[in-house]
Coordinates of C-alpha atoms in Angstrom, one line a residue:
X1 CA 72.5 196.3 91.5
X2 CA 72.0 200.1 91.7
X3 CA 70.0 199.7 94.9
X4 CA 72.7 197.6 96.6
X5 CA 75.6 199.8 95.5
X6 CA 73.9 202.9 96.8
X7 CA 73.0 201.5 100.3
X8 CA 75.5 202.8 102.9
X9 CA 74.3 200.0 105.3
X10 CA 75.5 197.3 102.8
X11 CA 79.0 198.9 102.7
X12 CA 79.1 199.1 106.4
X13 CA 78.1 195.5 106.9
X14 CA 80.7 194.5 104.3
X15 CA 83.4 196.4 106.1
X16 CA 82.5 194.9 109.5
X17 CA 82.6 191.4 108.0
X18 CA 85.8 192.1 106.2
X19 CA 84.2 190.9 102.9
X20 CA 85.1 192.1 99.5
X21 CA 82.4 194.5 98.2
X22 CA 82.0 192.6 94.9
X23 CA 81.6 189.4 96.8
X24 CA 79.0 191.0 99.1
X25 CA 77.1 192.3 96.0
X26 CA 77.0 188.9 94.4
X27 CA 75.6 187.4 97.6
X28 CA 72.9 190.1 97.8
X29 CA 72.0 189.6 94.1
X30 CA 71.8 185.8 94.6
X31 CA 69.5 186.3 97.6
X32 CA 67.3 188.7 95.6
X33 CA 67.1 186.2 92.7
X34 CA 66.1 183.4 95.0
X35 CA 63.3 185.4 96.6
X36 CA 61.8 186.9 93.5
X37 CA 58.0 186.6 93.6
X38 CA 57.3 186.1 89.9
X39 CA 58.2 183.7 87.1
X40 CA 59.5 185.7 84.1
X41 CA 59.1 182.7 81.8
X42 CA 55.3 183.1 81.9
X43 CA 55.4 186.6 80.5
X44 CA 55.8 187.5 76.9
X45 CA 56.9 191.1 77.7
X46 CA 58.4 192.9 80.7
X47 CA 56.0 193.4 83.6
X48 CA 57.0 196.6 85.4
X49 CA 55.3 197.8 88.6
X50 CA 56.6 200.2 91.3
X51 CA 55.4 200.8 94.8
X52 CA 58.0 203.0 96.5
X53 CA 57.9 202.7 100.3
X54 CA 56.9 205.8 102.3
X55 CA 60.1 207.6 103.3
X56 CA 60.7 207.4 107.0
X57 CA 60.7 211.2 107.6
X58 CA 57.4 211.6 105.6
X59 CA 55.9 208.8 107.6
X60 CA 56.9 210.4 110.9
X61 CA 55.5 213.8 109.8
X62 CA 52.3 212.2 108.6
X63 CA 51.7 210.5 111.9
X64 CA 52.5 213.7 113.7
X65 CA 49.9 215.5 111.5
X66 CA 47.2 213.0 112.4
X67 CA 48.2 213.2 116.0
X68 CA 47.9 217.0 116.0
X69 CA 44.5 216.7 114.3
X70 CA 43.4 214.2 116.9
X71 CA 44.4 216.4 119.8
X72 CA 42.5 219.3 118.4
X73 CA 39.6 217.0 117.6
X74 CA 39.2 216.0 121.3
X75 CA 39.5 219.7 122.3
X76 CA 36.7 220.6 119.9
X77 CA 34.6 217.8 121.2
X78 CA 35.1 219.1 124.7
X79 CA 33.9 222.6 123.6
X80 CA 30.9 221.0 121.9
X81 CA 30.0 219.0 125.0
X82 CA 29.8 222.3 127.0
X83 CA 28.0 224.0 124.2
X84 CA 30.8 226.5 123.7
X85 CA 31.0 225.4 120.1
X86 CA 28.0 224.5 118.0
X87 CA 27.6 220.8 117.4
X88 CA 26.4 219.8 113.9
X89 CA 26.4 216.1 114.3
X90 CA 23.5 213.8 115.2
X91 CA 23.4 213.0 118.9
X92 CA 21.2 211.1 121.3
X93 CA 18.4 213.1 123.0
X94 CA 18.7 213.6 126.7
X95 CA 15.5 211.5 127.3
X96 CA 17.1 208.6 125.4
X97 CA 20.3 208.4 127.5
X98 CA 19.2 205.2 129.2
X99 CA 18.6 203.4 125.8
X100 CA 21.3 201.6 123.8
X101 CA 22.9 204.4 121.8
X102 CA 22.2 204.6 118.0
X103 CA 25.3 206.7 117.3
X104 CA 28.7 205.5 118.5
X105 CA 30.6 208.7 119.5
X106 CA 34.1 207.4 118.9
X107 CA 33.2 205.9 115.5
X108 CA 32.2 209.3 114.3
X109 CA 35.2 211.1 115.7
X110 CA 37.2 210.9 112.4
X111 CA 34.2 212.2 110.4
X112 CA 33.6 215.1 112.7
X113 CA 37.1 216.3 113.2
X114 CA 39.2 215.2 110.2
X115 CA 37.0 214.4 107.2
X116 CA 34.8 217.5 107.6
X117 CA 37.9 219.8 107.2
X118 CA 38.4 218.5 103.7
X119 CA 34.9 217.4 102.7
X120 CA 34.7 220.1 100.0
X121 CA 37.0 217.9 97.8
X122 CA 34.3 215.3 97.4
X123 CA 30.7 215.0 96.1
X124 CA 31.1 218.0 93.8
X125 CA 28.0 218.3 91.6
X126 CA 28.6 218.4 87.9
X127 CA 26.1 219.6 85.3
X128 CA 27.5 218.2 82.0
X129 CA 28.6 215.0 80.4
X130 CA 31.6 213.6 82.4
X131 CA 33.9 213.5 79.3
X132 CA 37.4 214.9 78.9
X133 CA 36.1 218.2 80.2
X134 CA 33.1 218.9 82.4
X135 CA 31.2 221.7 84.0
X136 CA 31.0 222.0 87.8
X137 CA 28.4 223.7 89.9
X138 CA 30.1 226.2 92.2
X139 CA 29.3 225.9 95.9
X140 CA 30.5 227.5 99.1
X141 CA 30.3 226.7 102.8
X142 CA 29.9 229.1 105.6
X143 CA 30.2 226.6 108.4
X144 CA 33.4 224.8 107.6
X145 CA 32.1 222.2 105.2
X146 CA 29.1 221.0 107.4
X147 CA 26.7 222.4 104.8
X148 CA 27.1 223.8 101.2
X149 CA 25.3 226.4 99.3
X150 CA 25.2 226.6 95.5
X151 CA 26.1 230.1 94.2
X152 CA 24.3 229.7 90.9
X153 CA 27.5 229.9 89.0
X154 CA 29.0 227.1 86.8
X155 CA 32.8 226.4 86.5
X156 CA 33.2 225.7 82.8
X157 CA 35.6 223.4 81.0
X158 CA 37.2 221.7 84.0
X159 CA 39.6 219.0 82.8
X160 CA 38.2 215.7 84.1
X161 CA 40.9 213.5 85.6
X162 CA 38.6 211.6 87.9
X163 CA 36.0 209.7 85.8
X164 CA 36.6 206.2 84.6
X165 CA 36.0 207.3 81.0
X166 CA 38.9 205.2 79.7
X167 CA 37.9 205.0 76.0
X168 CA 36.0 208.4 75.9
X169 CA 32.5 206.9 75.3
X170 CA 31.0 209.3 77.9
X171 CA 29.5 211.5 75.2
X172 CA 26.1 213.1 74.4
X173 CA 26.8 213.1 70.7
X174 CA 27.9 210.5 68.2
X175 CA 26.9 206.9 67.4
X176 CA 26.4 205.8 71.0
X177 CA 24.2 208.7 71.9
X178 CA 22.1 208.4 68.7
X179 CA 21.6 204.7 69.3
X180 CA 20.6 205.2 72.9
X181 CA 18.0 207.8 71.9
X182 CA 16.5 205.4 69.4
X183 CA 16.3 202.7 72.1
X184 CA 14.6 205.1 74.5
X185 CA 12.0 205.9 71.8
X186 CA 11.4 202.2 71.1
X187 CA 11.5 200.7 74.6
X188 CA 11.3 203.6 77.1
X189 CA 13.7 204.2 79.9
X190 CA 12.7 201.6 82.5
X191 CA 11.7 198.0 82.2
X192 CA 9.7 197.6 85.4
X193 CA 10.3 193.9 85.9
X194 CA 13.0 191.3 86.5
X195 CA 14.6 189.2 83.7
X196 CA 12.8 186.0 84.8
X197 CA 9.3 187.7 84.5
X198 CA 8.5 190.2 81.8
X199 CA 11.7 192.2 81.9
X200 CA 13.7 190.1 79.4
X201 CA 13.9 192.1 76.2
X202 CA 15.5 191.2 72.9
X203 CA 18.1 193.9 73.4
X204 CA 19.2 192.1 76.6
X205 CA 19.7 188.8 74.6
X206 CA 21.6 190.7 71.9
X207 CA 23.8 192.3 74.5
X208 CA 24.7 189.0 76.2
X209 CA 25.5 187.3 73.0
X210 CA 27.8 190.2 72.0
X211 CA 29.6 190.2 75.4
X212 CA 30.3 186.4 75.1
X213 CA 31.7 186.9 71.6
X214 CA 33.8 189.9 72.8
X215 CA 35.3 188.0 75.7
X216 CA 35.8 184.7 73.8
X217 CA 33.6 182.6 76.1
X218 CA 30.7 180.3 75.6
X219 CA 28.1 182.5 77.3
X220 CA 27.5 185.6 79.4
X221 CA 25.0 187.3 81.6
X222 CA 24.4 191.0 82.1
X223 CA 23.3 192.7 85.3
X224 CA 21.9 196.2 86.0
X225 CA 24.5 197.1 88.7
X226 CA 28.2 196.4 88.8
X227 CA 28.6 196.3 92.5
X228 CA 25.7 193.8 92.8
X229 CA 27.3 191.6 90.1
X230 CA 30.0 190.8 92.6
X231 CA 28.2 191.0 95.9
X232 CA 25.2 188.9 94.7
X233 CA 26.8 186.3 92.5
X234 CA 29.7 185.2 94.7
X235 CA 27.2 183.9 97.3
X236 CA 25.6 181.8 94.5
X237 CA 28.9 180.2 93.5
X238 CA 30.3 179.4 97.0
X239 CA 29.0 178.6 100.4
X240 CA 29.7 176.8 103.6
X241 CA 32.6 174.3 103.2
X242 CA 34.2 176.4 100.5
X243 CA 37.4 178.5 100.7
X244 CA 37.9 181.9 99.1
X245 CA 41.4 183.1 98.6
X246 CA 41.2 186.9 98.2
X247 CA 43.8 189.5 97.3
X248 CA 44.2 192.0 100.2
X249 CA 43.4 194.9 97.9
X250 CA 40.2 193.5 96.4
X251 CA 37.3 195.9 96.0
X252 CA 34.6 196.2 98.6
X253 CA 32.0 194.5 96.4
X254 CA 34.2 191.4 96.2
X255 CA 34.8 191.5 100.0
X256 CA 31.1 191.8 100.6
X257 CA 30.2 189.0 98.3
X258 CA 32.7 186.7 99.9
X259 CA 31.3 187.5 103.4
X260 CA 27.7 187.0 102.3
X261 CA 28.6 183.6 100.8
X262 CA 29.4 182.1 104.3
X263 CA 32.6 180.7 102.9
X264 CA 35.9 180.6 104.8
X265 CA 38.0 183.6 103.6
X266 CA 41.8 183.8 103.7
X267 CA 43.6 186.8 102.4
X268 CA 47.0 186.7 100.5
X269 CA 49.4 189.6 100.0
X270 CA 48.7 191.8 97.0
X271 CA 50.1 190.2 93.8
X272 CA 52.4 188.0 95.9
X273 CA 52.4 184.5 94.4
X274 CA 54.4 183.0 97.2
X275 CA 51.7 184.0 99.7
X276 CA 49.0 182.7 97.4
X277 CA 50.8 179.4 96.8
X278 CA 51.3 178.9 100.6
X279 CA 47.6 179.3 101.2
X280 CA 46.8 176.9 98.5
X281 CA 49.2 174.3 99.8
X282 CA 47.9 174.7 103.4
X283 CA 44.3 174.4 102.2
X284 CA 45.0 171.1 100.4
X285 CA 47.2 169.7 103.0
X286 CA 45.1 170.5 106.1
X287 CA 41.6 170.8 104.6
X288 CA 38.8 172.4 106.6
X289 CA 39.3 173.4 110.2
X290 CA 38.6 170.8 112.9
X291 CA 37.2 168.1 110.5
X292 CA 40.1 168.3 108.0
X293 CA 37.8 167.3 105.2
X294 CA 38.7 168.5 101.7
X295 CA 37.3 171.9 100.8
X296 CA 34.3 171.7 98.5
X297 CA 35.7 174.4 96.3
X298 CA 38.7 176.7 96.4
X299 CA 38.0 180.0 94.7
X300 CA 40.8 182.5 93.9
X301 CA 39.4 186.1 93.6
X302 CA 41.5 188.8 92.0
X303 CA 41.0 192.0 90.0
X304 CA 42.4 193.0 86.6
X305 CA 43.5 196.5 87.6
X306 CA 43.3 197.5 91.2
X307 CA 41.6 200.9 91.1
X308 CA 43.4 202.4 94.1
X309 CA 46.9 201.2 93.3
X310 CA 47.1 201.2 89.5
X311 CA 48.4 197.7 89.7
X312 CA 47.8 194.9 87.2
X313 CA 47.2 191.3 88.4
X314 CA 50.0 188.8 87.7
X315 CA 47.5 186.7 85.8
X316 CA 49.8 184.2 84.1
X317 CA 51.2 183.2 87.5
X318 CA 47.7 183.1 89.1
X319 CA 46.5 180.9 86.2
X320 CA 49.5 178.6 86.6
X321 CA 48.8 178.2 90.4
X322 CA 45.1 177.6 89.8
X323 CA 45.9 174.8 87.3
X324 CA 48.5 173.2 89.6
X325 CA 46.3 173.1 92.6
X326 CA 43.0 172.5 90.8
X327 CA 41.3 175.7 92.1
X328 CA 38.8 178.0 90.5
X329 CA 39.6 181.6 89.4
X330 CA 37.2 184.6 89.7
X331 CA 38.6 187.6 87.7
X332 CA 37.1 191.0 88.3
X333 CA 37.8 193.1 85.2
X334 CA 35.9 196.2 86.2
X335 CA 38.8 198.6 85.4
X336 CA 40.7 196.5 82.8
X337 CA 38.0 195.5 80.3
X338 CA 38.3 197.8 77.4
X339 CA 41.3 199.6 78.9
X340 CA 44.0 196.8 78.5
X341 CA 45.1 194.6 75.7
X342 CA 45.7 195.3 72.0
X343 CA 42.0 194.5 71.3
X344 CA 40.6 196.1 74.4
X345 CA 39.5 192.7 75.8
X346 CA 41.1 193.2 79.2
X347 CA 43.9 191.7 81.2
X348 CA 43.5 188.2 79.5
X349 CA 44.1 189.9 76.2
X350 CA 46.9 192.0 77.7
X351 CA 48.9 188.8 78.6
X352 CA 47.8 186.9 75.5
X353 CA 46.1 184.1 77.6
X354 CA 43.3 181.8 76.7
X355 CA 39.9 183.0 78.1
X356 CA 39.1 179.4 79.0
X357 CA 41.8 179.5 81.7
X358 CA 39.6 181.9 83.7
X359 CA 36.5 180.1 85.2
X360 CA 34.5 183.2 86.0
X361 CA 35.1 186.4 84.0
X362 CA 33.4 189.4 85.6
X363 CA 33.5 193.0 84.6
X364 CA 31.4 196.2 84.5
X365 CA 30.1 198.5 81.8
X366 CA 30.6 201.6 83.9
X367 CA 34.1 202.4 82.8
X368 CA 35.3 201.8 79.3
X369 CA 31.8 201.6 77.8
X370 CA 30.4 204.8 79.3
X371 CA 27.2 203.0 80.6
X372 CA 26.2 201.1 83.8
X373 CA 25.9 197.5 85.0
X374 CA 28.1 194.4 85.0
X375 CA 28.5 191.0 83.4
X376 CA 29.7 187.5 84.1
X377 CA 31.1 185.3 81.4
X378 CA 32.2 181.7 81.3
X379 CA 31.0 178.3 80.3
X380 CA 27.4 177.7 79.4
X381 CA 26.8 175.5 82.5
X382 CA 28.0 178.4 84.7
X383 CA 25.7 181.0 83.2
X384 CA 22.7 178.6 83.2
X385 CA 23.3 178.0 86.9
X386 CA 23.5 181.7 87.7
X387 CA 20.3 182.4 85.9
X388 CA 18.5 180.1 88.4
X389 CA 20.4 180.9 91.6
X390 CA 21.7 184.5 91.4
X391 CA 19.8 187.0 93.6
X392 CA 20.8 189.8 91.2
X393 CA 19.2 187.9 88.3
X394 CA 16.1 186.8 90.1
X395 CA 15.1 189.8 92.1
X396 CA 16.8 192.9 90.5
X397 CA 15.1 195.0 87.8
X398 CA 16.4 194.5 84.3
X399 CA 19.0 196.8 82.8
X400 CA 17.6 200.0 81.2
X401 CA 17.2 199.6 77.4
X402 CA 19.1 202.8 76.4
X403 CA 21.9 201.7 78.7
X404 CA 22.0 198.3 77.0
X405 CA 22.1 199.9 73.6
X406 CA 25.0 202.2 74.7
X407 CA 27.0 199.1 75.7
X408 CA 26.1 197.3 72.4
X409 CA 27.1 200.3 70.2
X410 CA 30.3 201.1 72.1
X411 CA 31.4 197.4 72.2
X412 CA 30.8 197.0 68.4
X413 CA 33.0 200.1 67.9
X414 CA 35.8 198.6 70.0
X415 CA 35.5 195.3 68.0
X416 CA 35.5 197.2 64.7
X417 CA 32.1 195.9 63.7
X418 CA 30.9 199.4 62.9
X419 CA 33.2 199.4 59.8
X420 CA 35.6 202.0 61.2
X421 CA 38.9 202.0 63.1
X422 CA 37.6 204.3 65.8
X423 CA 37.8 201.6 68.4
X424 CA 41.4 200.6 67.7
X425 CA 42.4 204.2 67.5
X426 CA 40.9 204.9 71.0
X427 CA 42.6 201.8 72.5
X428 CA 46.0 203.0 71.1
X429 CA 45.4 206.6 72.2
X430 CA 44.6 205.5 75.7
X431 CA 47.9 203.5 75.8
X432 CA 49.9 206.4 74.5
X433 CA 48.3 208.9 76.9
X434 CA 49.0 206.5 79.8
X435 CA 52.6 206.1 78.9
X436 CA 53.1 209.8 78.3
X437 CA 51.4 211.0 81.5
X438 CA 53.2 208.5 83.8
X439 CA 56.6 209.4 82.2
X440 CA 56.0 213.1 82.7
X441 CA 55.1 212.8 86.3
X442 CA 58.1 210.5 87.1
X443 CA 60.5 212.8 85.3
X444 CA 59.3 215.7 87.5
X445 CA 60.1 213.6 90.6
X446 CA 56.7 212.6 91.7
X447 CA 56.2 209.2 93.4
X448 CA 53.8 207.2 91.2
X449 CA 52.3 203.8 92.0
X450 CA 51.3 201.0 89.8
X451 CA 52.0 199.4 86.5
X452 CA 53.4 201.3 83.6
X453 CA 50.4 200.3 81.4
X454 CA 47.7 201.1 83.9
X455 CA 45.5 204.1 83.1
X456 CA 44.9 204.5 86.8
X457 CA 47.7 206.7 88.0
X458 CA 48.0 207.2 91.8
X459 CA 50.3 210.1 92.9
X460 CA 51.4 210.0 96.5
X461 CA 50.6 212.9 98.8
X462 CA 51.1 211.2 102.2
X463 CA 50.2 214.0 104.6
X464 CA 46.6 214.7 105.5
X465 CA 46.9 218.5 105.0
X466 CA 48.0 217.9 101.4
X467 CA 44.8 216.1 100.5
X468 CA 42.6 219.1 100.8
X469 CA 45.3 221.6 99.6
X470 CA 46.0 219.5 96.4
X471 CA 42.3 219.1 95.5
X472 CA 41.5 222.8 96.0
X473 CA 44.6 224.1 94.1
X474 CA 43.9 221.8 91.2
X475 CA 40.4 223.1 90.9
X476 CA 41.6 226.7 91.0
X477 CA 43.5 225.7 87.8
X478 CA 40.3 224.2 86.3
X479 CA 41.4 220.6 86.8
X480 CA 39.1 218.1 88.5
X481 CA 41.0 215.4 90.4
X482 CA 40.2 212.6 93.0
X483 CA 42.1 212.8 96.3
X484 CA 42.0 209.8 98.6
X485 CA 43.0 209.3 102.2
X486 CA 42.4 207.2 105.2
X487 CA 40.4 204.9 105.6
X488 CA 40.2 204.3 101.9
X489 CA 44.0 204.0 101.9
X490 CA 46.6 203.2 104.6
X491 CA 47.0 206.1 107.0
X492 CA 50.5 207.1 105.6
X493 CA 49.6 206.5 101.9
X494 CA 47.2 209.3 101.0
X495 CA 47.2 210.0 97.3
X496 CA 45.7 211.8 94.3
X497 CA 44.3 209.4 91.7
X498 CA 44.3 210.3 88.0
X499 CA 42.2 208.3 85.5
X500 CA 43.5 208.7 82.0
X501 CA 41.2 208.7 79.0
X502 CA 41.6 208.3 75.3
X503 CA 39.6 211.6 75.0
X504 CA 42.4 213.5 76.7
X505 CA 44.5 215.5 74.3
X506 CA 48.3 216.0 74.8
X507 CA 47.6 219.7 75.7
X508 CA 45.2 218.6 78.5
X509 CA 47.7 216.2 80.0
X510 CA 50.4 218.9 79.9
X511 CA 48.0 221.3 81.6
X512 CA 47.4 218.8 84.3
X513 CA 51.0 217.7 84.8
X514 CA 52.8 221.0 84.8
X515 CA 50.7 222.9 87.3
X516 CA 51.1 220.0 89.7
X517 CA 54.8 220.9 90.2
X518 CA 55.1 222.1 93.8
X519 CA 56.9 221.1 97.0
X520 CA 53.8 219.2 98.3
X521 CA 54.6 215.9 96.5
X522 CA 57.9 216.2 94.8
X523 CA 60.7 214.1 96.5
X524 CA 64.2 215.5 97.0
X525 CA 66.0 214.4 93.8
X526 CA 69.4 216.0 94.6

């Protein structure tokens, strides 16, 4: 109602049509209710997400900024071509000019002329545990970010707002660290074999049984790399004659896995159930292209928390559609496991759903557990099948024993099996920190994306010049942040991304939020 009453265009249309304003408002509200994209009856609590559109003036200025950078980029390339300016990029040798080129000049244009100007904001080396605070190795560049030199100095106690340390288990002291040291002394660091040969340790069996119990599923399987958990297991589950319905914002590992599977891929709009249902209806009504035979499988692929948007999947509606159209559901909980739900069991726990409603539950140990690797959970038949057909299971080296022990110890703490309330306290602290930090930024006028309960907090910057300026200014204040721009985001939606942790104190969050106040991201709130 507030939106409609504040739109001058609505009043203008109302005046031109000689309609009563209240009648026009009722028509608009009725239209909005008819076109709502979610079913509130499936939710036990309010589901609030915000994705404010880029203001028109900001979009125009952003495109102008990229246009100016492009013009100067072509000018610099002209100077490099005539050796007026030194060229640092790899180029073909003169004697190879008649061969097919290895380096596509235009493809590297963005890297040469735009990315290099702000490259100092990424790949910063750290020399400590990536906990709530960290130590950064100081570096300088004398050739405009083409190369870096370490000064030998260390920037101490930088507030870490970039690591996925949601529950604060990235520590070198405490129960997890002690248990990992004992595992290293007993098993060593590496296994040197695959699971199906001599690399299957008792600690791996213990880990998989614990993960299955934590998720509430029949069985689970652990893998040494989170990215490979998606990219190598989706091809084992689907193939030619199968259909994958993928959210447009899915992670690159999911996209790669879908492409490697050879399945037909169709993309639906992010968290838009109308778009997903339309694809499901069309798939069932028309079948495969040309032959119109029924699809062998229809697999819906979604994430729990979308790491670049701070958005939570509308899982109750996805599950309802999956049941209605007899499809399968693949849920990637890389960022949501441990970080959502009253018990830290992810987005299924967050919505109070039955884990059996999700056919393939995937997640990683790299975020909330402070370790590495990934898992897949589900029915016993599914896991037995993957043990025989997954490339990641058959050909990849087993998970390192101290890493497995780190996961076991941290998971038991979350489940409360260590005899303390530390796990519950961390889950509650993460929720409180998330709510507080998001509220503080919004009250100061910043444009924040995502769900109110998501510990991933994207703050919009928009313009390319602000990406580098924001990252450098925050580091000057001993705050480490992640800034993201094109092509990782749409060209007019550059942003800074904060990852909240249970290890952050209220003082740390205040230190981060208050120095942020500047004209570079605050909207006009007059």
